[in-house]
mmCIF file of C-alpha atoms in Angstrom:
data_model
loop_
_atom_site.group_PDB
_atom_site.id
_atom_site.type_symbol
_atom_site.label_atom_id
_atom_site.label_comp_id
_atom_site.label_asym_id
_atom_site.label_seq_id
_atom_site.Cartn_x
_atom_site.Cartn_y
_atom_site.Cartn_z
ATOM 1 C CA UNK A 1 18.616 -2.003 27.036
ATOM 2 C CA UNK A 2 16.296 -0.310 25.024
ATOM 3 C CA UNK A 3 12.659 -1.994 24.785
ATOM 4 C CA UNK A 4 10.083 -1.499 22.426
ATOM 5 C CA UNK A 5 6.476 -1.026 23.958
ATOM 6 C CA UNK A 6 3.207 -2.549 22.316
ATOM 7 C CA UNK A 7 -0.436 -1.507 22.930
ATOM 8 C CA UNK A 8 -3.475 -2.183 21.048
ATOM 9 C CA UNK A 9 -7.380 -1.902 21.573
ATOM 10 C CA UNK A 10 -8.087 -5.273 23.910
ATOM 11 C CA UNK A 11 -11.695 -5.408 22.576
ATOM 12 C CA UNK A 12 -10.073 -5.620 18.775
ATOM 13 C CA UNK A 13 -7.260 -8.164 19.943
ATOM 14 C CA UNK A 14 -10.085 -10.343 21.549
ATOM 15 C CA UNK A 15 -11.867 -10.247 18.403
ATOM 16 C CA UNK A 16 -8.428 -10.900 15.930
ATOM 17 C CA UNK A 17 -8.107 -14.003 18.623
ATOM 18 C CA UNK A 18 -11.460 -15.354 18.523
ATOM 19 C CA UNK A 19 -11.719 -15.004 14.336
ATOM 20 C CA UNK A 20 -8.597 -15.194 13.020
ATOM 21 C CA UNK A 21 -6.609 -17.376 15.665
ATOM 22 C CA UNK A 22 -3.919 -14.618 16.083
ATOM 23 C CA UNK A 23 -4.014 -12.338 19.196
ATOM 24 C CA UNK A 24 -2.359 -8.805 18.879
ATOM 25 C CA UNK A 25 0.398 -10.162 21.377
ATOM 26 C CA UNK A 26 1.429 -12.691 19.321
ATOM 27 C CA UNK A 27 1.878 -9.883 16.114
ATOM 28 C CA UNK A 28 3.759 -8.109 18.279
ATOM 29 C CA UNK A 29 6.514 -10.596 17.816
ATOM 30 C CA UNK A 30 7.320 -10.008 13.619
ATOM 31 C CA UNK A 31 9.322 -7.241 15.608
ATOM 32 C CA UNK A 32 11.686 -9.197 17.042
ATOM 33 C CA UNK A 33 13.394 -10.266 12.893
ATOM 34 C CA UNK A 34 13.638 -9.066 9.753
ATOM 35 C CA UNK A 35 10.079 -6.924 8.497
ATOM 36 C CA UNK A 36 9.034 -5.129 5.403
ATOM 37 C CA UNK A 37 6.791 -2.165 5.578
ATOM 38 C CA UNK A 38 5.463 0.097 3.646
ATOM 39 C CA UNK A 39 3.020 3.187 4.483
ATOM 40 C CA UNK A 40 -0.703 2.460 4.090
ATOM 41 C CA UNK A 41 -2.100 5.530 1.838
ATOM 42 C CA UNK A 42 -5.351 4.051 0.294
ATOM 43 C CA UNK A 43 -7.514 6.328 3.040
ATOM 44 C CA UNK A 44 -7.125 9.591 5.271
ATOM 45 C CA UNK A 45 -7.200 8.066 8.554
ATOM 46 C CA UNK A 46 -5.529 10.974 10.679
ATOM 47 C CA UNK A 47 -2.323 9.500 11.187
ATOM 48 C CA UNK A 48 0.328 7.212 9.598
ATOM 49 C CA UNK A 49 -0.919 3.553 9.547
ATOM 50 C CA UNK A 50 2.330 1.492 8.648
ATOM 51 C CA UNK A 51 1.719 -1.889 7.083
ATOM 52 C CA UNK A 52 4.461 -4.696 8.208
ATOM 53 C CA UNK A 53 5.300 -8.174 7.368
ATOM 54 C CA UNK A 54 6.968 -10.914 9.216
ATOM 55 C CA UNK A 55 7.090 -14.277 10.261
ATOM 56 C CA UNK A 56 5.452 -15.763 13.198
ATOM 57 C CA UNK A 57 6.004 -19.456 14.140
ATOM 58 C CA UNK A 58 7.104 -20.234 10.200
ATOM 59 C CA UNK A 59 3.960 -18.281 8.959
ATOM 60 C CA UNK A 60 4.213 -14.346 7.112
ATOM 61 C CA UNK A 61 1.537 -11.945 8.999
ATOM 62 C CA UNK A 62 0.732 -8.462 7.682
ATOM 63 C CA UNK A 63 0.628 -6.089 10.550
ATOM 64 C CA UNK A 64 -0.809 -2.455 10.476
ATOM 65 C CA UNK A 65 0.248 0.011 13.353
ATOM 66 C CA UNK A 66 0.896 3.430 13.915
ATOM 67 C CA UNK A 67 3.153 5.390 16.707
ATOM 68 C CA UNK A 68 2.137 6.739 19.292
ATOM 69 C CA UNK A 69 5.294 8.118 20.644
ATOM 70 C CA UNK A 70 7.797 5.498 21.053
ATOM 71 C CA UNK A 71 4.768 2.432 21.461
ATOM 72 C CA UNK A 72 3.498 0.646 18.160
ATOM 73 C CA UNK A 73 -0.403 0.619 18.307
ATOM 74 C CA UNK A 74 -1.503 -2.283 16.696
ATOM 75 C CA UNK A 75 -4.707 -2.038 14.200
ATOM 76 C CA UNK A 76 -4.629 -5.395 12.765
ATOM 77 C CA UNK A 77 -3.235 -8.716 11.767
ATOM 78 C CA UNK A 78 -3.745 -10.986 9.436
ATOM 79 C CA UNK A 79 -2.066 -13.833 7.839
ATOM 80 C CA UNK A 80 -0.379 -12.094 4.111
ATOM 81 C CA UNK A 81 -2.216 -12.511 1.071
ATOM 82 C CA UNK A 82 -0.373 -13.743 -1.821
ATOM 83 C CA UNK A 83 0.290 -10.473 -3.173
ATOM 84 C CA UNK A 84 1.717 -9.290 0.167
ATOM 85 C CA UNK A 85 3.544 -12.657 -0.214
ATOM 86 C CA UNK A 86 5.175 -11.503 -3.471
ATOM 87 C CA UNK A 87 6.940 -8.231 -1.706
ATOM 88 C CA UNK A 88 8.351 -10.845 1.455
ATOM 89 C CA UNK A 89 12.361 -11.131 0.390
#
């Protein structure tokens, strides 16, 4: 069975947890349904950052990653903003 892999920078997931509620290993889970994404362009940041939403526990997140291989680095996560609320089907 093929298994996706998650990693993310622990100091940044510490900080998402403490601010925002929302650990990194808790994003990881908009993977396991249905998610929308759509490739962040606003900024050259030497690779592809992906933007994805999905629901957690009944709530829409907005994730950014990027690959590394076959694991999803996780930037950030956030609860979506309304306009991010307007794309979710």
């Amino acid at each position: 069975m093929w298994r996706t892999r998650f990693e993310w920078d622990d100091a940044k997931h510490k900080k998402n947890l403490r601010d925002r509620g929302f650990g990194f290993d808790q994003a990881a889970r908009i993977f396991s349904g249905h998610v929308v994404e759509w490739l962040d362009d606003r900024f050259t940041y030497g690779e592809d950052r992906i933007c994805a939403l999905g629901m957690v526990d009944g709530r829409l997140y907005c994730i950014v990653y990027t690959m590394r291989g076959d694991t999803i680095r996780i930037i950030s996560a956030r609860l979506a903003t309304r306009r991010e609320q307007s794309l979710w089907p």
